[in-house]
PDB file of C-alpha atoms in Angstrom:
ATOM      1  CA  UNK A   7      98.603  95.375 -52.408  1.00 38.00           C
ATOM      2  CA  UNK A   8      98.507  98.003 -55.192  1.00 41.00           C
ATOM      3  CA  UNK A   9      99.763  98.413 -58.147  1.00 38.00           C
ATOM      4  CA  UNK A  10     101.331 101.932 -57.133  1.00 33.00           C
ATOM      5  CA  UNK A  11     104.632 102.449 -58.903  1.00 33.00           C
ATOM      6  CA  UNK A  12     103.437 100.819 -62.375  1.00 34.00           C
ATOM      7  CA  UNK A  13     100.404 103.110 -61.985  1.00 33.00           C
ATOM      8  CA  UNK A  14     102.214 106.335 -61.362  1.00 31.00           C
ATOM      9  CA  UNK A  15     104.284 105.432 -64.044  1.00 32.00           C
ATOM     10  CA  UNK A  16     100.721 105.113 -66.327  1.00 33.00           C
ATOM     11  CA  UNK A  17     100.135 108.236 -65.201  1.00 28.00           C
ATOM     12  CA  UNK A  18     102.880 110.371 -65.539  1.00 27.00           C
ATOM     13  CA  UNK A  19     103.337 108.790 -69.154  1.00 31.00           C
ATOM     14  CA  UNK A  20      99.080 109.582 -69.631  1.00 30.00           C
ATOM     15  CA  UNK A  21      99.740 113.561 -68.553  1.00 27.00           C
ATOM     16  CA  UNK A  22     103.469 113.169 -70.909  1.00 29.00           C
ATOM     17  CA  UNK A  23     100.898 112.044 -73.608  1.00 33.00           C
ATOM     18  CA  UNK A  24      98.751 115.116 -73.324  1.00 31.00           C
ATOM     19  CA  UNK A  25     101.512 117.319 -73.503  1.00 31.00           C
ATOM     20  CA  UNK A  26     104.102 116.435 -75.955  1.00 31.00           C
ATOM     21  CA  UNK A  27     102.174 113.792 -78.607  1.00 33.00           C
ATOM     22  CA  UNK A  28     104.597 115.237 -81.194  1.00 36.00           C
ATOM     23  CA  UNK A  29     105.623 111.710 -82.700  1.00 38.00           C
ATOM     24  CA  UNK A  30     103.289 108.589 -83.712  1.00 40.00           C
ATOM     25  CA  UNK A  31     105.932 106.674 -81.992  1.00 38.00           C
ATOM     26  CA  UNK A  32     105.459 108.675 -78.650  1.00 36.00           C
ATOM     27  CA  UNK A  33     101.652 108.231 -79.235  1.00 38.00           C
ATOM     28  CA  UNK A  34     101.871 104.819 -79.893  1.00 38.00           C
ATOM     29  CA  UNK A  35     103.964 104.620 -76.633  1.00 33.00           C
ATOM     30  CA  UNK A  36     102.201 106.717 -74.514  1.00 33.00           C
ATOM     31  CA  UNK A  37      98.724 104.581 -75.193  1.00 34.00           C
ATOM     32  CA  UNK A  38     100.517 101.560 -74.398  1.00 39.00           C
ATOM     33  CA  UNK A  39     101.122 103.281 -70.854  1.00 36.00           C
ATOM     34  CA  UNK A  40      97.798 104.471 -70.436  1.00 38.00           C
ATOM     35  CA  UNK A  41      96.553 100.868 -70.421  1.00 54.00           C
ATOM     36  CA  UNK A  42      95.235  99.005 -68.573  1.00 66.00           C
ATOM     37  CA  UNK A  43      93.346 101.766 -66.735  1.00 76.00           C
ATOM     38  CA  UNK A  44      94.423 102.837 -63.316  1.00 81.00           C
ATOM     39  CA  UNK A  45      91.730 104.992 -62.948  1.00 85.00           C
ATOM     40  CA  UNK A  46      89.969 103.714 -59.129  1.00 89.00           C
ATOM     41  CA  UNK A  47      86.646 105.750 -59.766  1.00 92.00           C
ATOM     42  CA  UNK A  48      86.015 103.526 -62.896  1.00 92.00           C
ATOM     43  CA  UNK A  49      86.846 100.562 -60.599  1.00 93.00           C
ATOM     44  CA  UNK A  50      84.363 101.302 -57.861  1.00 94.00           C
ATOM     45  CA  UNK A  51      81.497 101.672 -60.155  1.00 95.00           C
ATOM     46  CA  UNK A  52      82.320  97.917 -61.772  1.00 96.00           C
ATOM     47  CA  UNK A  53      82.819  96.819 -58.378  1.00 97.00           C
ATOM     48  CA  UNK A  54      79.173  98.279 -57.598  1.00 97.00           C
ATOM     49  CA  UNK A  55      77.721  96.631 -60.314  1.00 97.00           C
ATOM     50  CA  UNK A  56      79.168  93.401 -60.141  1.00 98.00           C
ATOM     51  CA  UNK A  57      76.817  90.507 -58.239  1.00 98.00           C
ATOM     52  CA  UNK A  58      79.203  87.637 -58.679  1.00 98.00           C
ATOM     53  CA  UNK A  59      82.720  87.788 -58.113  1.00 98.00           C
ATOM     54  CA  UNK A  60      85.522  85.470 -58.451  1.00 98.00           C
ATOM     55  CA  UNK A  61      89.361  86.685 -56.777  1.00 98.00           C
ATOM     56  CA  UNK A  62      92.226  84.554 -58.038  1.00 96.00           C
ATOM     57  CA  UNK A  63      95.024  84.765 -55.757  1.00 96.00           C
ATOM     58  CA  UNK A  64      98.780  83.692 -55.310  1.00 93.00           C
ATOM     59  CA  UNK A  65     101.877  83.457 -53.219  1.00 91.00           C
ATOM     60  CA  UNK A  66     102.307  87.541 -53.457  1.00 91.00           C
ATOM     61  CA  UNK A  67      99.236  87.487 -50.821  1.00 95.00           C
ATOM     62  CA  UNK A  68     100.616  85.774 -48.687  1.00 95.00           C
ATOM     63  CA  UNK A  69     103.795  87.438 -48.349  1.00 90.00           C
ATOM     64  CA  UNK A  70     102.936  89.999 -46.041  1.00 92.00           C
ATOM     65  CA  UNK A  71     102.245  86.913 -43.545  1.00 96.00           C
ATOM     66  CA  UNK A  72     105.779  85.890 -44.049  1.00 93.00           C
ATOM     67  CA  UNK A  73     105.080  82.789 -45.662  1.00 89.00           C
ATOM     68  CA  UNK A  74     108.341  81.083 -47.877  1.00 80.00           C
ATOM     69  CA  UNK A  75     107.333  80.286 -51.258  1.00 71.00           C
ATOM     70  CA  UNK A  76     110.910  78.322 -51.786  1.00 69.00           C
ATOM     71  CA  UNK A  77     111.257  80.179 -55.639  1.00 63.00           C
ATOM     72  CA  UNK A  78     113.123  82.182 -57.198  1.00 57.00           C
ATOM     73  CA  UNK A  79     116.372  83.664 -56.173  1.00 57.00           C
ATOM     74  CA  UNK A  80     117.673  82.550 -52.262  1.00 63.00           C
ATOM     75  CA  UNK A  81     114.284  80.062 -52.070  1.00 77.00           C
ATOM     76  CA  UNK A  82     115.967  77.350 -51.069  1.00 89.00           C
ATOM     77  CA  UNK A  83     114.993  74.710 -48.657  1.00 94.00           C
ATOM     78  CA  UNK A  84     118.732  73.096 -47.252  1.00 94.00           C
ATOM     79  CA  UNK A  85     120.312  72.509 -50.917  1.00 93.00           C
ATOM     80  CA  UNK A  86     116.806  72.306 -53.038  1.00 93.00           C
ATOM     81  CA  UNK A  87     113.897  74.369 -54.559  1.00 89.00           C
ATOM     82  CA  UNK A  88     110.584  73.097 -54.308  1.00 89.00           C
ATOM     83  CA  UNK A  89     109.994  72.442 -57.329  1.00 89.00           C
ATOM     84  CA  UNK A  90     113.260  69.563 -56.711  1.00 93.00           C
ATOM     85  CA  UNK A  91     111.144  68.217 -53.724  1.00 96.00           C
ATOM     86  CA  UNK A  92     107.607  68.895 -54.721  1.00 96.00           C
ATOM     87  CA  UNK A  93     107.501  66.063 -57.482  1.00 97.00           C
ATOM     88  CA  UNK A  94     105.821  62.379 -57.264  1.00 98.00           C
ATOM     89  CA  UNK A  95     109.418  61.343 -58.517  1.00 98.00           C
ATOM     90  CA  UNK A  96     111.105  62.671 -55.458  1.00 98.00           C
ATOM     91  CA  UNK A  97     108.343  61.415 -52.894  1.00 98.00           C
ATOM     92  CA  UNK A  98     108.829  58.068 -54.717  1.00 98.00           C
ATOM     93  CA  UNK A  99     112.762  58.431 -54.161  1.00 98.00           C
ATOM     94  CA  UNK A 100     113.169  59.881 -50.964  1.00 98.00           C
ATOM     95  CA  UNK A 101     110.062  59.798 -48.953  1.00 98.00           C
ATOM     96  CA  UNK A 102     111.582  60.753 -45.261  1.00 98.00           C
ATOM     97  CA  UNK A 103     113.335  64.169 -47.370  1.00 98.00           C
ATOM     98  CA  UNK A 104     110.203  64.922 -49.108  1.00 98.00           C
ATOM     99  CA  UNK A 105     108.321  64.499 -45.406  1.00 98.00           C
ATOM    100  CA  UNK A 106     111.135  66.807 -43.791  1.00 98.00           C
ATOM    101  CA  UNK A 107     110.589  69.331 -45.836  1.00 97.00           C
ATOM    102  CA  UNK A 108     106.532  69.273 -45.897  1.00 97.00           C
ATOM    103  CA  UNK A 109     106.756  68.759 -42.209  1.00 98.00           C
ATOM    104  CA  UNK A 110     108.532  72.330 -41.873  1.00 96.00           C
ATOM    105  CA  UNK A 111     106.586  74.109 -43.737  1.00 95.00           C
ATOM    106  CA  UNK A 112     103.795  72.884 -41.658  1.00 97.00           C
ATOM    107  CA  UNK A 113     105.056  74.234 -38.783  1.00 96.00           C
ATOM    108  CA  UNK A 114     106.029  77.445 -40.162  1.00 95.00           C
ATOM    109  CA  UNK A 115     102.222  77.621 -41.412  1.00 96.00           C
ATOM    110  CA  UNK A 116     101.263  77.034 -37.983  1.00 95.00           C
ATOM    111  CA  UNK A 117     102.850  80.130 -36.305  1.00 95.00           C
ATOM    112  CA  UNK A 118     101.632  82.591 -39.281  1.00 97.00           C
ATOM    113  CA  UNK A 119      98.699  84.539 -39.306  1.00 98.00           C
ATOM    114  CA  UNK A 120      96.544  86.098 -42.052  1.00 98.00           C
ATOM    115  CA  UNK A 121      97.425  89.603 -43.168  1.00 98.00           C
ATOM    116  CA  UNK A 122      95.341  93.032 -43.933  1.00 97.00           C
ATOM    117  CA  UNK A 123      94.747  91.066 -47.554  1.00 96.00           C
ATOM    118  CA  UNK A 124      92.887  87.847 -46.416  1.00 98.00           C
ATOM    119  CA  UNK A 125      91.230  89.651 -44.061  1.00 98.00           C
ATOM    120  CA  UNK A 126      89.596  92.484 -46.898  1.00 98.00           C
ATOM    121  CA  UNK A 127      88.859  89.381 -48.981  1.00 98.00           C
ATOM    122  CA  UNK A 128      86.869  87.574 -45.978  1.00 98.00           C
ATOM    123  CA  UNK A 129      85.190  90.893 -45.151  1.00 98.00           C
ATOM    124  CA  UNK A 130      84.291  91.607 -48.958  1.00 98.00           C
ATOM    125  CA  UNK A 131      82.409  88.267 -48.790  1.00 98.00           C
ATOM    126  CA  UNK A 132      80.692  88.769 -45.778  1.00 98.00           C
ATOM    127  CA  UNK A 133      79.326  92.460 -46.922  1.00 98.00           C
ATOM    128  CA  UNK A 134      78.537  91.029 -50.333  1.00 98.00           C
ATOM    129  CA  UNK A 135      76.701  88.159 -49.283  1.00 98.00           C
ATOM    130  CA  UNK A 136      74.275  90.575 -47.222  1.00 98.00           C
ATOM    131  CA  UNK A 137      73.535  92.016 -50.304  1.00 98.00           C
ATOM    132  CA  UNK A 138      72.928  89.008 -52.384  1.00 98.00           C
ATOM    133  CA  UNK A 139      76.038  89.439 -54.568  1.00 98.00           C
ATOM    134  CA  UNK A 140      78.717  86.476 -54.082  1.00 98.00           C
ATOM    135  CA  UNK A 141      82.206  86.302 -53.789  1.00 98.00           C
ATOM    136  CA  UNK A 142      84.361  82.699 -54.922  1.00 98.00           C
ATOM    137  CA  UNK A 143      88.081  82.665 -53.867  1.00 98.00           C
ATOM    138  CA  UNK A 144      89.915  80.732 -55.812  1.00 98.00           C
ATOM    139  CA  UNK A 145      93.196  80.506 -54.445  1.00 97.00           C
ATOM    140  CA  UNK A 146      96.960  78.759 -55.890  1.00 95.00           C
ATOM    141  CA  UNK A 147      98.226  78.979 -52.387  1.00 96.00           C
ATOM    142  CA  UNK A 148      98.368  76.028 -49.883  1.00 97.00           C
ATOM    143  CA  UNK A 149      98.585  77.846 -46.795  1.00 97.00           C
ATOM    144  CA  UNK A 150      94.806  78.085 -45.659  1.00 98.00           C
ATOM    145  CA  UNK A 151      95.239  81.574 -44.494  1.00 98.00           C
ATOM    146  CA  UNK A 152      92.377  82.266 -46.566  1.00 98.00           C
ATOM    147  CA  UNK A 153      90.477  79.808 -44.434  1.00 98.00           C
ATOM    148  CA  UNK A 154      91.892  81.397 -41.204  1.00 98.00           C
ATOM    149  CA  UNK A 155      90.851  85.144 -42.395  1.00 98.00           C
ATOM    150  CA  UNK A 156      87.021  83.721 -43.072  1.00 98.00           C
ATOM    151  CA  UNK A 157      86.549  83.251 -46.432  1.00 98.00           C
ATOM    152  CA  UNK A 158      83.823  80.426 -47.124  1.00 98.00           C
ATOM    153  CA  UNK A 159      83.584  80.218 -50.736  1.00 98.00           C
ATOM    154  CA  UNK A 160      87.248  78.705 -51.239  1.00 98.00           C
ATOM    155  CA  UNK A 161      88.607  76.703 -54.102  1.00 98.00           C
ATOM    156  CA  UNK A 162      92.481  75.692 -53.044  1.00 98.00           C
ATOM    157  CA  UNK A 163      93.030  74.508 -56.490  1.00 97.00           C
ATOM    158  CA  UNK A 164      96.655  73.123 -55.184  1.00 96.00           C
ATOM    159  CA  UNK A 165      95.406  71.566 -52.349  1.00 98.00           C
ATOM    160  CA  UNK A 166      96.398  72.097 -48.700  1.00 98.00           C
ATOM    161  CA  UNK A 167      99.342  71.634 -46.401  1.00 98.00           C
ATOM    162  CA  UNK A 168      97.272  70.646 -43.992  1.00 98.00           C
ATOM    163  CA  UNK A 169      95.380  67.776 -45.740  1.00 98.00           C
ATOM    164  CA  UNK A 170      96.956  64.331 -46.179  1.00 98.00           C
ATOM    165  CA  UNK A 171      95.885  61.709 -49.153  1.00 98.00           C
ATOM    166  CA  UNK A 172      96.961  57.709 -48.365  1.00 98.00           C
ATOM    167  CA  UNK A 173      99.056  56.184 -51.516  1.00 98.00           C
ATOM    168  CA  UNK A 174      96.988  53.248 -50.547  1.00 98.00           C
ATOM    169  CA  UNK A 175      93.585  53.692 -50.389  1.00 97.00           C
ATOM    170  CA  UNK A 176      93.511  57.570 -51.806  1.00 97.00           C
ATOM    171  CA  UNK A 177      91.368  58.342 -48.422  1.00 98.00           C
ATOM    172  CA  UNK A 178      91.723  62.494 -48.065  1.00 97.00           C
ATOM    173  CA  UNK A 179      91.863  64.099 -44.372  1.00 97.00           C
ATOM    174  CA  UNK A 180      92.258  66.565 -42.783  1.00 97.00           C
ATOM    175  CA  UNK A 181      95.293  67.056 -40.431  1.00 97.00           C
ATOM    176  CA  UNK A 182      96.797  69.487 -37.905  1.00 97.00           C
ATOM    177  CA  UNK A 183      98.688  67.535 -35.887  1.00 97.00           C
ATOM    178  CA  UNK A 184     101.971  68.973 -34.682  1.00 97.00           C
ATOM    179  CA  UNK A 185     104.285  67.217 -35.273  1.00 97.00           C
ATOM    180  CA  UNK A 186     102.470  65.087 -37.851  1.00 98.00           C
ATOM    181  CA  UNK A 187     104.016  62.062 -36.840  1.00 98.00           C
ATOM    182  CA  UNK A 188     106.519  61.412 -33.558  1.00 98.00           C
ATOM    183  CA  UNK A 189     109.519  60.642 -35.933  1.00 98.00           C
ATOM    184  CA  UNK A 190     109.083  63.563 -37.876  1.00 98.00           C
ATOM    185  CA  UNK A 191     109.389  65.995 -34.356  1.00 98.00           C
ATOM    186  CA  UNK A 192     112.470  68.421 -34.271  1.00 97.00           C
ATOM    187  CA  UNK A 193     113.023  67.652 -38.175  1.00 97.00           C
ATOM    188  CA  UNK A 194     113.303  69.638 -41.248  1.00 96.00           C
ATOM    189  CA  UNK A 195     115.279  72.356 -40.643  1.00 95.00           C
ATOM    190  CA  UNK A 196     116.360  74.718 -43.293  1.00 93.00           C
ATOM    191  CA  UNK A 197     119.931  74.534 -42.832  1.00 94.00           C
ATOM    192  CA  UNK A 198     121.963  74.004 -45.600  1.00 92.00           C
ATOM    193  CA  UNK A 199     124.084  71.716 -43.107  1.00 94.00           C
ATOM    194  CA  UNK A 200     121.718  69.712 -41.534  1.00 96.00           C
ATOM    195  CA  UNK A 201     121.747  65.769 -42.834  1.00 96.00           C
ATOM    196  CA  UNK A 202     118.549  64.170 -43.784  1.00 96.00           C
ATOM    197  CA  UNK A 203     116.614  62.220 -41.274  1.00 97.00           C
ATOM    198  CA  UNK A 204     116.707  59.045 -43.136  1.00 98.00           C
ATOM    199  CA  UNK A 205     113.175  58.449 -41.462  1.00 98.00           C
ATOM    200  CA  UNK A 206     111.821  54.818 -42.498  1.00 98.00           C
ATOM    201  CA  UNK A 207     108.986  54.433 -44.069  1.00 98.00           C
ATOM    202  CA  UNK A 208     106.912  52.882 -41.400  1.00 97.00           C
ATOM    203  CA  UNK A 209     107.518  55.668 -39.307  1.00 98.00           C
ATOM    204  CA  UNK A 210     106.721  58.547 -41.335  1.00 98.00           C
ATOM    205  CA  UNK A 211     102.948  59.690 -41.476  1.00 98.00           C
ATOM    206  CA  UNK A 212     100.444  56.721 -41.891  1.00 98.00           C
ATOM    207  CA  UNK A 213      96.603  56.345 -42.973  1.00 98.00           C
ATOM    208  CA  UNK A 214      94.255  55.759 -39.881  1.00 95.00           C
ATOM    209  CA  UNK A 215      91.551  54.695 -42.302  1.00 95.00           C
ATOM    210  CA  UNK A 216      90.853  50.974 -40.762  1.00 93.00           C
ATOM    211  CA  UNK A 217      93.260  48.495 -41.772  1.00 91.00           C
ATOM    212  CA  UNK A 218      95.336  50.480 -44.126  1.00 97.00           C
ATOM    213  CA  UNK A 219      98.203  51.588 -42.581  1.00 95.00           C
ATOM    214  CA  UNK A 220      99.150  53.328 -45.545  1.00 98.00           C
ATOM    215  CA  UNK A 221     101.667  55.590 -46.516  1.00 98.00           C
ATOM    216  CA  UNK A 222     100.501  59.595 -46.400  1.00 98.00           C
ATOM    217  CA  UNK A 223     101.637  62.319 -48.936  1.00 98.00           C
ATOM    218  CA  UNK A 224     101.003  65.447 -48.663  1.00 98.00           C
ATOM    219  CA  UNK A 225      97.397  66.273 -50.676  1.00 98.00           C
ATOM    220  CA  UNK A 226      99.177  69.000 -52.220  1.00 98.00           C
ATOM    221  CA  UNK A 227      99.234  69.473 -56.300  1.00 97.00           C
ATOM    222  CA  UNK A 228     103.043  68.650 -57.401  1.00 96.00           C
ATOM    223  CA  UNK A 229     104.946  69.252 -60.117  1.00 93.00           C
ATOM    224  CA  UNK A 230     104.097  67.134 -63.087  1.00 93.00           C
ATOM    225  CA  UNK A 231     100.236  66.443 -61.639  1.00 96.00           C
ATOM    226  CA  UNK A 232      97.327  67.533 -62.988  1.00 94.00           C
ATOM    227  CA  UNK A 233      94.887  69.445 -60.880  1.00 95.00           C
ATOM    228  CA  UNK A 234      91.864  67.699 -59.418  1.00 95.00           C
ATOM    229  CA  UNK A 235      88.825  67.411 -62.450  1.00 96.00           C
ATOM    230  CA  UNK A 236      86.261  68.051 -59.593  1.00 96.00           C
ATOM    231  CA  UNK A 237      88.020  71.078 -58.250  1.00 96.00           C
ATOM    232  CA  UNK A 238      88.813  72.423 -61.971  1.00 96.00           C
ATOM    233  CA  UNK A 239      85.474  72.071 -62.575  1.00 97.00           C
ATOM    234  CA  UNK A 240      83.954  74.092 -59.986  1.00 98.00           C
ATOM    235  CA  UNK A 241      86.395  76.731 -60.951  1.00 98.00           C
ATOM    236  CA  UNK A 242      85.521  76.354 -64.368  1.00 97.00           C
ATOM    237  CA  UNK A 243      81.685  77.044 -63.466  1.00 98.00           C
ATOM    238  CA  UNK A 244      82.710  79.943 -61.404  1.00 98.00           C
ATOM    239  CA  UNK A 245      84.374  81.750 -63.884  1.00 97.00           C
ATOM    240  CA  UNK A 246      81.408  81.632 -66.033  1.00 97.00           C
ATOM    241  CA  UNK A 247      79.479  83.216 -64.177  1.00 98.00           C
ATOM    242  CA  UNK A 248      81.421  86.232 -62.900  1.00 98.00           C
ATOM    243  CA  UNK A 249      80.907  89.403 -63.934  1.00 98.00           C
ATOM    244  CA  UNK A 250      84.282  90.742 -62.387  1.00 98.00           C
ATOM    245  CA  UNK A 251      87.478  89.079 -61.795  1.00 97.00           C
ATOM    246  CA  UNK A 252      90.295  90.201 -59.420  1.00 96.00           C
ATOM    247  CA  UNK A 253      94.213  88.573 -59.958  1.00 94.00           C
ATOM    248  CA  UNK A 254      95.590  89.538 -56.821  1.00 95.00           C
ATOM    249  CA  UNK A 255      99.392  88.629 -55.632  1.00 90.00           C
ATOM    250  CA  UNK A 256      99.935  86.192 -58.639  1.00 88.00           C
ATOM    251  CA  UNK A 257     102.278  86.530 -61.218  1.00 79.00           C
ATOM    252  CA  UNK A 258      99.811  84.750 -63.815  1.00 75.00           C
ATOM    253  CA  UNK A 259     102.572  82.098 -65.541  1.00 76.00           C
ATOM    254  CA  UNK A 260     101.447  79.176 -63.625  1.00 76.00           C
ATOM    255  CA  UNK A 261      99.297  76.902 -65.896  1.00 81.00           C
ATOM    256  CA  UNK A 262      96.689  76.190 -65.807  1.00 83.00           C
ATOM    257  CA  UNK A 263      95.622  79.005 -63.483  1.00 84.00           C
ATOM    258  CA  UNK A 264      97.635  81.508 -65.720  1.00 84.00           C
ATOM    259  CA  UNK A 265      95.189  81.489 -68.053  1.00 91.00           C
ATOM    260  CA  UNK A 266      91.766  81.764 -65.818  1.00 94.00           C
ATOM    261  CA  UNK A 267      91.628  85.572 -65.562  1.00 93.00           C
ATOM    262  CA  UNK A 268      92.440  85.731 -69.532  1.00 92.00           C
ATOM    263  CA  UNK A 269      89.866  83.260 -70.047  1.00 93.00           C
ATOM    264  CA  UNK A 270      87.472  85.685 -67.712  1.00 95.00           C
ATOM    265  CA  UNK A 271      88.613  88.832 -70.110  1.00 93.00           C
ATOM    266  CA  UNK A 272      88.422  87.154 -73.393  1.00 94.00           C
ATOM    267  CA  UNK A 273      84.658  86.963 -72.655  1.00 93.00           C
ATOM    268  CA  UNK A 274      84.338  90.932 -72.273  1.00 95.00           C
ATOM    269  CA  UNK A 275      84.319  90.758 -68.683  1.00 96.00           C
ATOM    270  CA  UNK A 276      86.063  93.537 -66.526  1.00 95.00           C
ATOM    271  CA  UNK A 277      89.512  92.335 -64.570  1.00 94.00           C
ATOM    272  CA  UNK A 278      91.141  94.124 -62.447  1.00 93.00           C
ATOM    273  CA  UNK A 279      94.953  93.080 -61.489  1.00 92.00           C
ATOM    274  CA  UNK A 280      96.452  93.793 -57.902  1.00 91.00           C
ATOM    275  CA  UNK A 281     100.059  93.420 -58.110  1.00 87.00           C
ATOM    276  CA  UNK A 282     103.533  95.316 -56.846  1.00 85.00           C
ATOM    277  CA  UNK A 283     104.402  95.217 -60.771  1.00 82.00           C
ATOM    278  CA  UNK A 284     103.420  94.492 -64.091  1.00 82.00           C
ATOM    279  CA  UNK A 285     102.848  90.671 -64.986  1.00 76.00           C
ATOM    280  CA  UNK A 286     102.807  88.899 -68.475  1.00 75.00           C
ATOM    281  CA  UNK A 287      99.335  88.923 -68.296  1.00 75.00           C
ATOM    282  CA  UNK A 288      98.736  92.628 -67.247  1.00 79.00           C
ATOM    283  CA  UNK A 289      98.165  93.864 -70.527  1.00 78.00           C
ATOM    284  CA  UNK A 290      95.212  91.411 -71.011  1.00 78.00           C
ATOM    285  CA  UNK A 291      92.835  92.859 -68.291  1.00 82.00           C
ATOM    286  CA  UNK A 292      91.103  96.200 -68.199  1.00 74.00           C
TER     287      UNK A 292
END
């Protein structure tokens, strides 16, 4: 991913600059353009320098894998968004829907594979480590592609699709079965048309912790829910110690992640932002 139009537009407005600074108004515009710096050789050398560092990523690395983020424009998922499903309200209302819907994305997930982005992200680890120099991902997506492509130092700060947590007994696991549970096989398609399962609630996904029985959700981050203390924490400590910070495929408006990389510049350290276009944020980082 690269930030190629916005930077050829930096450009062209940089060498416009040079040439025709006639007006304080063009100045003024034309040094607006100019930053942040697109300039890769400056990049490298950070990058050189740099013995701890933490890559923030979101859906837009994922999407070369094909994965459905559900947002925006056409995301639907039959007649809802996520963010109508992906709510402890809606779980609490409609558990068997809620199930459909986590169920297909499951699947989906299952069939995908990581892309040329994981993969330089796992490899920049590996090489790094060799050196000494470290490498935290710290990821909004729930996909685990990151985990697929190799990276070891992961922080899923939204969870995972394929981990469950009991309502019960708040036991977290692990899970890949497919289907997840026998009532839930040949359900949730996307189709605006297709009916809801109606699936009761003994038969949708249940703890195997002994003698709880209890009903799984997905151990995903929702809408309305606060990310996990223990994992915020860890992210906190990361980003205190890195002396270069990457955004890559997020559109930094998310909160609280939205404000990590800031939080990384604020501090003087360098951030560089991988993105197909310019962000709220972009104009933060160097």
């Amino acid at each position: 991913m690269c930030l190629f139009q916005s930077t050829a537009r930096r450009l062209v407005s940089q060498v416009h600059c040079g040439l025709k600074a006639s007006s304080s108004k063009k100045q003024k515009f034309c040094l607006e353009m100019a930053r942040p710096s697109s300039n890769m050789a400056d990049f490298r050398e950070v990058f050189a320098k740099a013995k701890h560092i933490a890559i923030i990523t979101g859906a837009g690395v994922s999407a070369e894998s094909g994965v459905p983020t559900f947002r925006g424009a056409g995301g639907f998922w039959r007649k809802w968004q996520a963010q109508e499903l992906a709510t402890p309200g809606a779980f609490a209302r409609n558990p068997s829907r809620v199930w459909e819907f986590y169920h297909y994305r499951r699947e989906v997930m299952l069939s995908k594979h990581p892309n040329p982005a994981h993969i330089a992200i796992a490899e920049c680890e590996k090489r790094l480590s060799k050196q000494g120099r470290s490498v935290v991902v710290i990821t909004q997506n729930i996909d685990e592609l990151h985990r697929k492509a190799g990276t070891k130092h992961l922080l899923e700060i939204h969870g995972s699709l394929f981990k469950t947590r009991c309502t019960s007994c708040g036991n977290v696991a692990a899970n890949y079965k497919s289907p997840i549970c026998p009532a839930l096989a040949g359900k949730g398609a996307p189709d605006p048309d297709t009916e809801d399962a109606a699936i009761p609630v003994e038969d949708l996904p249940q703890c195997e912790e002994d003698g709880c029985n209890g009903l799984l959700r997905p151990h995903v981050v929702w809408f309305g829910e606060a990310l996990d203390p223990g994992v915020l924490t860890a992210v906190e400590k990361e980003l205190d110690i890195c002396d270069l910070c990457l955004v890559v495929g997020t559109s930094s408006v998310v909160y609280p992640a939205a404000m990590f990389a800031p939080q990384v510049s604020a501090r003087g350290v360098p951030v560089a932002e991988f993105n197909m276009e310019t962000t709220p944020a972009t104009n933060r980082f160097r």
